[in-house]
mmCIF file of C-alpha atoms and ligand atoms in Angstrom:
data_model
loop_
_atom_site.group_PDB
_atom_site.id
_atom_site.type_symbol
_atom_site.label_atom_id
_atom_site.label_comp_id
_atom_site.label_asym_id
_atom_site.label_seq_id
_atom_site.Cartn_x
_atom_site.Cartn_y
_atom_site.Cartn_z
ATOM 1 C CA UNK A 678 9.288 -40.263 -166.721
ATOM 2 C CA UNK A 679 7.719 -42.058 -169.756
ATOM 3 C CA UNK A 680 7.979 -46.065 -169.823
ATOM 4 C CA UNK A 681 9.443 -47.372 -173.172
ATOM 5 C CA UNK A 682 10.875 -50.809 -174.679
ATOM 6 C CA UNK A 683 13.570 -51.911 -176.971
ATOM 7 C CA UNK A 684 13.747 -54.724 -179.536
ATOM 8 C CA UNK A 685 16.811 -55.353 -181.678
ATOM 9 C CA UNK A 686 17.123 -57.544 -184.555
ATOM 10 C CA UNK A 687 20.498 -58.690 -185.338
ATOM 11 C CA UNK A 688 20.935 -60.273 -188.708
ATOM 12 C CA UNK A 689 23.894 -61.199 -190.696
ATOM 13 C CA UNK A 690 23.795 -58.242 -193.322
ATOM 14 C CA UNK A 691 21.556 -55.403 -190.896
ATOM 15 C CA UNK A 692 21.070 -54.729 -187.550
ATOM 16 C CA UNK A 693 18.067 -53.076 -186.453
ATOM 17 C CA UNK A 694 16.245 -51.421 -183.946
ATOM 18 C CA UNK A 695 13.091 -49.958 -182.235
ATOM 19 C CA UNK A 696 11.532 -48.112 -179.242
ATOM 20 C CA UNK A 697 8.133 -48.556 -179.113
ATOM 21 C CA UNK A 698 6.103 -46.568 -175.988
ATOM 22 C CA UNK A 699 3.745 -47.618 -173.868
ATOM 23 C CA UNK A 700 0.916 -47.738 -176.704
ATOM 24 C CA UNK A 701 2.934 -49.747 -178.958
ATOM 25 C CA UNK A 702 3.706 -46.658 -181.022
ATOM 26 C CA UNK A 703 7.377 -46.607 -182.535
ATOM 27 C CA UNK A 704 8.844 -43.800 -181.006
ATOM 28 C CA UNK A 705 12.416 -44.164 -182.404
ATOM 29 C CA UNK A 706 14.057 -46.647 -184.891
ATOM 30 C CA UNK A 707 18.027 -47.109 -186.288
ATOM 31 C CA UNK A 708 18.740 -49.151 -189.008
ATOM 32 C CA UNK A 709 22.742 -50.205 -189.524
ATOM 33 C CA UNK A 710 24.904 -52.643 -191.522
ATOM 34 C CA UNK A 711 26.254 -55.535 -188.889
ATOM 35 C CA UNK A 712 29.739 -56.281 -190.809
ATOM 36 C CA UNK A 713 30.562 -59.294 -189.232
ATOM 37 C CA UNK A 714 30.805 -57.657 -185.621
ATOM 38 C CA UNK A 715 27.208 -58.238 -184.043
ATOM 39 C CA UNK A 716 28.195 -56.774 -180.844
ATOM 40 C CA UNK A 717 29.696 -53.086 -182.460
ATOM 41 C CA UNK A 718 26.440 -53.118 -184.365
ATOM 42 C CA UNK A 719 24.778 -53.211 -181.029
ATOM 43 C CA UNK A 720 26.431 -50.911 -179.163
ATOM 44 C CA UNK A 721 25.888 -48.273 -181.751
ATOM 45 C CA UNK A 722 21.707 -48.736 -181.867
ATOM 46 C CA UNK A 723 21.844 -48.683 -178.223
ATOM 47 C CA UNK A 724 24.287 -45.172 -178.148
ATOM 48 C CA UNK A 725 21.970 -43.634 -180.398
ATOM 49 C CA UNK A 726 18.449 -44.665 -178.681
ATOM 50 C CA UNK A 727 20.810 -43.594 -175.475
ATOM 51 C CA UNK A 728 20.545 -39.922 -176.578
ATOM 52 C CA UNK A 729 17.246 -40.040 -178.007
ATOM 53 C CA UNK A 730 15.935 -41.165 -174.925
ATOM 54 C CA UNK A 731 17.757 -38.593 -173.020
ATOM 55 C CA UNK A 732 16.067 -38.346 -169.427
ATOM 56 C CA UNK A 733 12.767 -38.256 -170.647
ATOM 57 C CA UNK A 734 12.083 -42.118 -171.127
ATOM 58 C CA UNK A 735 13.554 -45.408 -168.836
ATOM 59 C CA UNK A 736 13.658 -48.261 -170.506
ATOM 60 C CA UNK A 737 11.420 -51.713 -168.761
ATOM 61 C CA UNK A 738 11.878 -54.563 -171.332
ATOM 62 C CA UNK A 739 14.818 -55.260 -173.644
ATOM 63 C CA UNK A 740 13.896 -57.985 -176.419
ATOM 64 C CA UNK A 741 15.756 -59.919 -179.075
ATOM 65 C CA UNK A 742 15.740 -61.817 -182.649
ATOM 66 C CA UNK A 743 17.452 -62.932 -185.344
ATOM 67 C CA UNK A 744 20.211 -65.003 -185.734
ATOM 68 C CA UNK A 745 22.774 -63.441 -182.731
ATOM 69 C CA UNK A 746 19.585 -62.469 -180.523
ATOM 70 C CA UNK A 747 21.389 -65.342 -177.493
ATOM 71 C CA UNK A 748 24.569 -63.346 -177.627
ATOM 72 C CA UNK A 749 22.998 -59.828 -177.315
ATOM 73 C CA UNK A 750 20.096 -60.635 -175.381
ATOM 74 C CA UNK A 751 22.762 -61.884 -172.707
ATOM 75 C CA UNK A 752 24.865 -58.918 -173.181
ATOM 76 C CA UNK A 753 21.574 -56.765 -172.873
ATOM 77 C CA UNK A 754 20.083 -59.221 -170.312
ATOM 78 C CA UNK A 755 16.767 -59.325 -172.770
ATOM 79 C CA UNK A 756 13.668 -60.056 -170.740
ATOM 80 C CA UNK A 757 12.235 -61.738 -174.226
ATOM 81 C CA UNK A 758 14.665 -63.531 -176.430
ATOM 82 C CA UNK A 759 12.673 -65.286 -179.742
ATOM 83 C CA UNK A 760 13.219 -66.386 -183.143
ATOM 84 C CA UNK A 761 12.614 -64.405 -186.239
ATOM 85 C CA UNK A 762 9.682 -66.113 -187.141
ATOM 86 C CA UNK A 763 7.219 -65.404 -184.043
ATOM 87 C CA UNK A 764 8.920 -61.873 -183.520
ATOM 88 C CA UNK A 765 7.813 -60.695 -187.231
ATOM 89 C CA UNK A 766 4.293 -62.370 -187.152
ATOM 90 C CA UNK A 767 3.894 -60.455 -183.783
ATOM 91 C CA UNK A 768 5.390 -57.060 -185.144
ATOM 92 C CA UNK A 769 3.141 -57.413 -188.292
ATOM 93 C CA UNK A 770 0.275 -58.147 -186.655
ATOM 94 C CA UNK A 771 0.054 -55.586 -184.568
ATOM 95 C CA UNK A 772 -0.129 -53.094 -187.836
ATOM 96 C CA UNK A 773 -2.424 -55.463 -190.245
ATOM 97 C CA UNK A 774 -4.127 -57.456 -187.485
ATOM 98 C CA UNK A 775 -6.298 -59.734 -189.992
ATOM 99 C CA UNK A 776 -2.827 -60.650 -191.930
ATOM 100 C CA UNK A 777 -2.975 -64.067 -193.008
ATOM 101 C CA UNK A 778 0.494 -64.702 -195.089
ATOM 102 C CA UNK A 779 3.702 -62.487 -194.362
ATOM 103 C CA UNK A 780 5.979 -62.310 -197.760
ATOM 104 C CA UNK A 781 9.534 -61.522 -196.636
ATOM 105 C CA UNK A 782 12.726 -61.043 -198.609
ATOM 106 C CA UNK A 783 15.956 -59.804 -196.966
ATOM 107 C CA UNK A 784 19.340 -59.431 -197.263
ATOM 108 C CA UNK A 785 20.329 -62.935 -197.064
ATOM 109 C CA UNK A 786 17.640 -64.945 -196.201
ATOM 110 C CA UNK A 787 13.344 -65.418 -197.853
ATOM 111 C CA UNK A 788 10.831 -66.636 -195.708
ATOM 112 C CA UNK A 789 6.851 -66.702 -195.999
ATOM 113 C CA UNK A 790 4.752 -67.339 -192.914
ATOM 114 C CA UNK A 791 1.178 -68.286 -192.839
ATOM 115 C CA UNK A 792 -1.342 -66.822 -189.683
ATOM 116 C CA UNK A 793 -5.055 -68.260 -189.078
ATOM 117 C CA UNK A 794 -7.041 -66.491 -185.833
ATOM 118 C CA UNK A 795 -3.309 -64.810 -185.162
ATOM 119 C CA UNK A 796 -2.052 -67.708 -184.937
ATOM 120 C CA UNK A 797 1.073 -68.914 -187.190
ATOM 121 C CA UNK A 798 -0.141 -72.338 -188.743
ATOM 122 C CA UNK A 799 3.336 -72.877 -191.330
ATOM 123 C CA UNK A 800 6.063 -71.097 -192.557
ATOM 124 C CA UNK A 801 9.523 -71.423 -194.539
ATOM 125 C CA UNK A 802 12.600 -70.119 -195.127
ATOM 126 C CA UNK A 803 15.314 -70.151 -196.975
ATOM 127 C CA UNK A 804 18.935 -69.255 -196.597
ATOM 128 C CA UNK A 805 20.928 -71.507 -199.084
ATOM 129 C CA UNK A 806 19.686 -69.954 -202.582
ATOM 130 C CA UNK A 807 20.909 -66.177 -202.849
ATOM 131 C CA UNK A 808 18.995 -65.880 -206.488
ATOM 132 C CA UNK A 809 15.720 -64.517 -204.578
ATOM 133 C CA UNK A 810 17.413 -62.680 -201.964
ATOM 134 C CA UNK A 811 18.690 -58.499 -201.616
ATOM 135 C CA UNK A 812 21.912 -59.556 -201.885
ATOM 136 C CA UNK A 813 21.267 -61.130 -205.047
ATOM 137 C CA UNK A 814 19.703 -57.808 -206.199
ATOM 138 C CA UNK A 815 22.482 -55.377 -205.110
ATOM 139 C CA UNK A 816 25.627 -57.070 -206.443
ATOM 140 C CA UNK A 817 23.972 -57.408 -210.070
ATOM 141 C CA UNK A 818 22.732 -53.476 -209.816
ATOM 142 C CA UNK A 819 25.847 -52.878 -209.089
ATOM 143 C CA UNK A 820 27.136 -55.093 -211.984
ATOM 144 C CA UNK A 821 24.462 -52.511 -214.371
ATOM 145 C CA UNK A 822 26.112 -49.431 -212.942
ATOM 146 C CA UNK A 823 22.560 -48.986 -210.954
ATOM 147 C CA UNK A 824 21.912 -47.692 -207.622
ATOM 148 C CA UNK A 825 20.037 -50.143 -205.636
ATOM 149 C CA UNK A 826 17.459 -47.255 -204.514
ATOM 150 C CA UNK A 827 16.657 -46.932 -208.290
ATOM 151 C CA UNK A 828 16.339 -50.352 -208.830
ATOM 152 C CA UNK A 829 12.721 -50.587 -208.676
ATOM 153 C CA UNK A 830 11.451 -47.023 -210.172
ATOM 154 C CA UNK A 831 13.630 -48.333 -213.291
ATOM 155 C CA UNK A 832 11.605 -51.606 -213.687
ATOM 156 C CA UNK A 833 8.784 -49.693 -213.200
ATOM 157 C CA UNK A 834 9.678 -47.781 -216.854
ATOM 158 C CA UNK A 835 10.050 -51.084 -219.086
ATOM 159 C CA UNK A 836 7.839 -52.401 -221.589
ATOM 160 C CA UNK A 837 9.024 -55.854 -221.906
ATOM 161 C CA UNK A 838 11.083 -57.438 -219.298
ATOM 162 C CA UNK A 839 13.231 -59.638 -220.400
ATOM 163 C CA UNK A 840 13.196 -63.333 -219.221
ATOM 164 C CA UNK A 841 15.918 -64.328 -217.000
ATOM 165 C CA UNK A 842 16.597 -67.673 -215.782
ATOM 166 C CA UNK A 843 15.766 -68.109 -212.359
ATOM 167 C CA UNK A 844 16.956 -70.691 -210.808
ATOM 168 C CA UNK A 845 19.782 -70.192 -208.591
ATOM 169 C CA UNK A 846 22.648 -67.263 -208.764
ATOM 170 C CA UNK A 847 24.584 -68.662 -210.905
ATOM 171 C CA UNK A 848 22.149 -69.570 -213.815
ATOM 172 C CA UNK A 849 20.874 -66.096 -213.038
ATOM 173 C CA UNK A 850 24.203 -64.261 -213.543
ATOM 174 C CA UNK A 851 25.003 -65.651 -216.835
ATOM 175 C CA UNK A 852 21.877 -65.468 -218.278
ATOM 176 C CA UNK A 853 22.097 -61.577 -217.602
ATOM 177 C CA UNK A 854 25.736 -60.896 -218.564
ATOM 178 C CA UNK A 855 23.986 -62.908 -222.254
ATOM 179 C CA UNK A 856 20.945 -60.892 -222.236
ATOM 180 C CA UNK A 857 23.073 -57.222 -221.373
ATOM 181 C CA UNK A 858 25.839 -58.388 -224.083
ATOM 182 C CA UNK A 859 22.872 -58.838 -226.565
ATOM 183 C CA UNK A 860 21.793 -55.432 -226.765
ATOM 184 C CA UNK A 861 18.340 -55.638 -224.777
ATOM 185 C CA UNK A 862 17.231 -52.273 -222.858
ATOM 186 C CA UNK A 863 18.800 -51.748 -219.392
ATOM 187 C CA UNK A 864 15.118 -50.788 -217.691
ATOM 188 C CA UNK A 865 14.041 -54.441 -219.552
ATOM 189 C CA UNK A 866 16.895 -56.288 -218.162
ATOM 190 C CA UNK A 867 16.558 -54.421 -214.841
ATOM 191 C CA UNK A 868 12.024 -55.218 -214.730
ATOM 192 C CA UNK A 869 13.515 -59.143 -215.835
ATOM 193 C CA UNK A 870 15.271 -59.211 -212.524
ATOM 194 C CA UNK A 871 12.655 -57.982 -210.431
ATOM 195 C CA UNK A 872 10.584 -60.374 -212.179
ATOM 196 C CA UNK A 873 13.137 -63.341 -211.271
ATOM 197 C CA UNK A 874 13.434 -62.935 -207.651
ATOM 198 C CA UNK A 875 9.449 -63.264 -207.690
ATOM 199 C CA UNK A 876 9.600 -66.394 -209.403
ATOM 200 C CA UNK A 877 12.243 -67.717 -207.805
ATOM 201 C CA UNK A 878 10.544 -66.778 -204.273
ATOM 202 C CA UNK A 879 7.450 -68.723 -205.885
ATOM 203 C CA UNK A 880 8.854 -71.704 -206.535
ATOM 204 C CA UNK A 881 11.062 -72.127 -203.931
ATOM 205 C CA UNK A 882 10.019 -70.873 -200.807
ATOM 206 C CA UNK A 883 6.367 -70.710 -201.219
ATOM 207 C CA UNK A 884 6.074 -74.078 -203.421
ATOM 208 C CA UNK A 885 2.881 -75.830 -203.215
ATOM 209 C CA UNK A 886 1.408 -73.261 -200.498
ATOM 210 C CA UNK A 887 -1.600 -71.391 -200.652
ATOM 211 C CA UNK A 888 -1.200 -67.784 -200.533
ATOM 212 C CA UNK A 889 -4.300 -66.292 -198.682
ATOM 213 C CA UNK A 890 -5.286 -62.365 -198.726
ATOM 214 C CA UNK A 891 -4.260 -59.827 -196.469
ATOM 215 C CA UNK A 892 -1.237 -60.684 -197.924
ATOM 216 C CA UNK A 893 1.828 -58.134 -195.977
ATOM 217 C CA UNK A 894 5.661 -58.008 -197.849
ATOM 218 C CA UNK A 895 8.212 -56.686 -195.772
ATOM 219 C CA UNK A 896 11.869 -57.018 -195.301
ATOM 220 C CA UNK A 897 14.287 -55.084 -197.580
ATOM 221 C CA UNK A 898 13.404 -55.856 -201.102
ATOM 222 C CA UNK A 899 9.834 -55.188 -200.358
ATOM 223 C CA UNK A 900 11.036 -51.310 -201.176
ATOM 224 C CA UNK A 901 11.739 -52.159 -204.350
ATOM 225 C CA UNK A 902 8.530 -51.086 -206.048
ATOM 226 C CA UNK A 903 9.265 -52.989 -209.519
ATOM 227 C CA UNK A 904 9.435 -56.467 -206.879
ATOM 228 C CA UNK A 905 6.026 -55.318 -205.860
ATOM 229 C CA UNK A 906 4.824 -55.078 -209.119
ATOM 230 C CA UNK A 907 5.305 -58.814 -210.249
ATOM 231 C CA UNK A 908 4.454 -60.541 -206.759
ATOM 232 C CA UNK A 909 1.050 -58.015 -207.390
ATOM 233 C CA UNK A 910 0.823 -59.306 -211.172
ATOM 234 C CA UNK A 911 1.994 -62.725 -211.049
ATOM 235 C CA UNK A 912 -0.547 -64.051 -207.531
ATOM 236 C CA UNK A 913 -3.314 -61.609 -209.075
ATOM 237 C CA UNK A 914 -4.032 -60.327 -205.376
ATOM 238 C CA UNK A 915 -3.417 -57.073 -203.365
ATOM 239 C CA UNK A 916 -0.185 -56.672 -201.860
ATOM 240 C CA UNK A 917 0.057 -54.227 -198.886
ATOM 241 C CA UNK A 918 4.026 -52.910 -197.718
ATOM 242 C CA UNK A 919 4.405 -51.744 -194.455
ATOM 243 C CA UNK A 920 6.501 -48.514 -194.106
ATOM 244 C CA UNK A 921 8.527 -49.941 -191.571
ATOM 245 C CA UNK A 922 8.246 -53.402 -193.056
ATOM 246 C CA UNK A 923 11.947 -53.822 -192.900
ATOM 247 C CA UNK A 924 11.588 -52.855 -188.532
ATOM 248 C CA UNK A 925 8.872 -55.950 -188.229
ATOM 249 C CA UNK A 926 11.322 -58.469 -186.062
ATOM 250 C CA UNK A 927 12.384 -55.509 -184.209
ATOM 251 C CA UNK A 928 8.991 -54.456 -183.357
ATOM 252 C CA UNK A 929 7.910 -58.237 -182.710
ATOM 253 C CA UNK A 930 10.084 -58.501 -179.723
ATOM 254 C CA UNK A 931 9.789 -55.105 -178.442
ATOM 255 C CA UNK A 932 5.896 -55.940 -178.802
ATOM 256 C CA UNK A 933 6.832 -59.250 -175.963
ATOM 257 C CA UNK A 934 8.958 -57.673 -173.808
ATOM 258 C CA UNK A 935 6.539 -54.580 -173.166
ATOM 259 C CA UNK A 936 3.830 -57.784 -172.597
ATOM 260 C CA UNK A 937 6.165 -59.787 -170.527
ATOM 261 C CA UNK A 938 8.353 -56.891 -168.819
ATOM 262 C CA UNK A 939 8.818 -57.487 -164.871
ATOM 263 C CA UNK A 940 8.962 -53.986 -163.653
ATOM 264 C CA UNK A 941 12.749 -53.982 -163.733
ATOM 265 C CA UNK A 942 14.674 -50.998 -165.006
ATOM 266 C CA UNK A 943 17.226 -50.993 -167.815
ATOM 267 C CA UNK A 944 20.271 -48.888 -167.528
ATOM 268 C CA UNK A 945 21.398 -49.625 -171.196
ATOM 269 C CA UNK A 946 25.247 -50.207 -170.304
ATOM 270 C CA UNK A 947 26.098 -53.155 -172.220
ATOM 271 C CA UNK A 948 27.133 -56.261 -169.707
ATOM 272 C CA UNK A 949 31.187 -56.249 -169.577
ATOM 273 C CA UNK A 950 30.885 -60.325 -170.255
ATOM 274 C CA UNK A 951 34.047 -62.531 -170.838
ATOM 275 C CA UNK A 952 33.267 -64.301 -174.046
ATOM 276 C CA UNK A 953 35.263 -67.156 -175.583
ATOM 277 C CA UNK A 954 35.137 -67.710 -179.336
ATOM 278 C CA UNK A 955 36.180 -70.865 -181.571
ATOM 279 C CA UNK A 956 35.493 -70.640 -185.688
ATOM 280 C CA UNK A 957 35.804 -73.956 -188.226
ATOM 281 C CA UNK A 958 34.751 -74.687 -191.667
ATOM 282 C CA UNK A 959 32.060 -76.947 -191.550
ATOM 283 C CA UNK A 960 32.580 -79.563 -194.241
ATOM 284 C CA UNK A 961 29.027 -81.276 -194.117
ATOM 285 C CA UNK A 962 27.747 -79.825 -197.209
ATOM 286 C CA UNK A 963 29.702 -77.892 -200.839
ATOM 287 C CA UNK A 964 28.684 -74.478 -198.672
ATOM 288 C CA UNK A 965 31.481 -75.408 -196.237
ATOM 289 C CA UNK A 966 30.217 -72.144 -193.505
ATOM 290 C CA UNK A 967 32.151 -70.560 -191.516
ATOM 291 C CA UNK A 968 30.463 -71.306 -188.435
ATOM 292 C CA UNK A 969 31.538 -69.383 -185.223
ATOM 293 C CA UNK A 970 30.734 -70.145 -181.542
ATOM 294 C CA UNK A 971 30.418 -68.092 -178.879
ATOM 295 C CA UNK A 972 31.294 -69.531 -175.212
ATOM 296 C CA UNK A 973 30.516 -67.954 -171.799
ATOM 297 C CA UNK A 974 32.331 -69.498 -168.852
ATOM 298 C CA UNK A 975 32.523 -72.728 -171.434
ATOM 299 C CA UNK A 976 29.038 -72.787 -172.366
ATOM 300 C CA UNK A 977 27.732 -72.426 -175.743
ATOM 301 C CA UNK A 978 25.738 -69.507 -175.572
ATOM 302 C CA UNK A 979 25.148 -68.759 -179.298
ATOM 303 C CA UNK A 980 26.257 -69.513 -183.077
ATOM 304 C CA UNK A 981 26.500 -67.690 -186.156
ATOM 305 C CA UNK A 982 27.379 -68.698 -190.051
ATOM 306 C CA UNK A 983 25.290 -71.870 -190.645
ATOM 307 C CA UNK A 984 23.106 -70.846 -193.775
ATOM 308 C CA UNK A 985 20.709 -74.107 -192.955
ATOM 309 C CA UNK A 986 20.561 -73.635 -189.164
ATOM 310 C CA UNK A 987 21.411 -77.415 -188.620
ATOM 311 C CA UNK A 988 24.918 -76.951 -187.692
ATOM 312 C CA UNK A 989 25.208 -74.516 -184.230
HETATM 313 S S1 LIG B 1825 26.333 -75.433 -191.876
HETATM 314 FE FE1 LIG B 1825 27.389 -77.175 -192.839
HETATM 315 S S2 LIG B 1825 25.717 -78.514 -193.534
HETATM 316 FE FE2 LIG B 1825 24.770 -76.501 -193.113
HETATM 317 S S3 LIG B 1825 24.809 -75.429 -195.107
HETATM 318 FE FE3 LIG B 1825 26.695 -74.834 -194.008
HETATM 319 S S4 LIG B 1825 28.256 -76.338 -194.716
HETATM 320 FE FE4 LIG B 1825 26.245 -77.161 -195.266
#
């Protein structure tokens, strides 16, 4: 029987994971929306790698990220349980070993990280501005009548993109329902946006840093080839996208727990765990989260919601 290892990444918007063997090769991967229910969106990745894996492969390390990897990785009992950050250096590393800044726009949340001698020396993130984020991206295509998947190939067509303010969602959404309303070219207005959510990445997440080459982009929006484009043309340096950039956290922590497995066999039936949990509206800030906490035997074991990770 072949060894293999499992990371999961469970975000706010996707859920993913991977099954790497023991060469670090991805041997299968499952990519699906989380809607709110971390713990469904689990259970389905691991009923799918379930069948793939059949009786050929038994599992020896479980690992887990993102922002409900506690909860899971004490449903899974995780041997490796680590943040976002480390878990996509790791993954990314493994592919582009000399990387030395990791560009990453998702669903929700931007962050850039910085690696010297594979090492990570800085990073940022940011989850309160949803201008430079997928989201951002799919609710206006879907304002245009555009599917997201031809987002980028349609940027890709303009000639002049048209300026769009920047700045946060708001500003951002007004200044396109002007610019559509004044007649400009769909592609234009389309290239403009692409063009936004690089400039807005620019100047807020990666203010004042120095962007050093082999430069990687990965999570979702780095499929969006027009995206590509402008981060390529506005730095002036060589971009490289991973085709499984969006699997990078996933692969991060299935990376550690193949390097810190104990020899103990997984049977991938999900822990039947009594779990309390207790919701409020925090009122610190004008984002007022919904901030949920999960207890186990009146513990806190995990929290989600908090879109500046100082409130658990
Ligand atoms: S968790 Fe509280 S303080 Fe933090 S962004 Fe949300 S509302 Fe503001």
């Amino acid at each position: 029987m072949n060894k293999c290892y499992i990371g999961i990444d469970i975000g706010s918007i996707s859920t993913k994971g991977v099954v790497i063997d023991e060469n670090y090769n991805i041997i299968f991967s499952n990519y699906i929306w989380t809607e709110g229910s971390p713990i469904e969106a689990v259970k389905k990745i691991i009923d799918y790698f379930k069948i793939k894996l059949d009786n050929n492969y038994q599992v020896f390390g479980i690992g887990t990220t993102g922002s409900a990897r506690k909860l899971i990785g004490t449903l899974l009992e995780a041997n490796v349980v680590k943040n976002e950050i480390t878990a996509h250096a790791i993954g990314t590393m493994r592919i582009v070993p000399n990387v030395k800044t990791i560009l990453e726009i998702g669903g929700q949340d931007s962050k850039i990280i910085f690696i010297k001698d594979k090492i990570i020396t800085d990073y940022s993130m940011n989850t309160l501005c949803a201008a430079g984020t997928g989201a951002f991206l799919s609710s206006q295509a879907k304002r245009l009548g555009i599917d997201i998947e031809k987002f980028g190939d349609i940027a890709l067509t303009a000639k002049t993109p048209v300026k769009i303010a920047a700045r946060c969602t708001v500003f951002a959404e007004s200044d396109l329902i002007h610019k559509a309303q004044s007649g400009y070219k769909k592609e234009d207005i389309i290239a403009g946006l692409c063009k936004s959510i690089v400039n807005n990445y620019l100047n807020n997440v990666a203010k004042g840093k120095n962007i050093l080459e082999p430069i990687v982009f990965q999570g979702g929006v780095s499929k969006n080839r027009g995206v590509v484009k402008y981060f390529k043309e506005i730095l002036k340096k060589d971009i490289t996208v991973l085709e499984n950039g969006h699997l990078m956290g996933a692969y991060g922590v299935a990376i550690l727990s193949k390097n810190n497995n104990t020899g103990k066999m997984y049977d991938l039936n999900i822990k039947n765990i009594e779990f309390k949990t207790k919701g409020f509206e925090c009122k610190r800030c004008p984002n007022e989260c919904e901030i949920i906490r999960i207890y186990k035997e009146n513990k806190l074991i995990d929290s989600f919601g908090s879109k500046c990770g100082n409130v658990s």
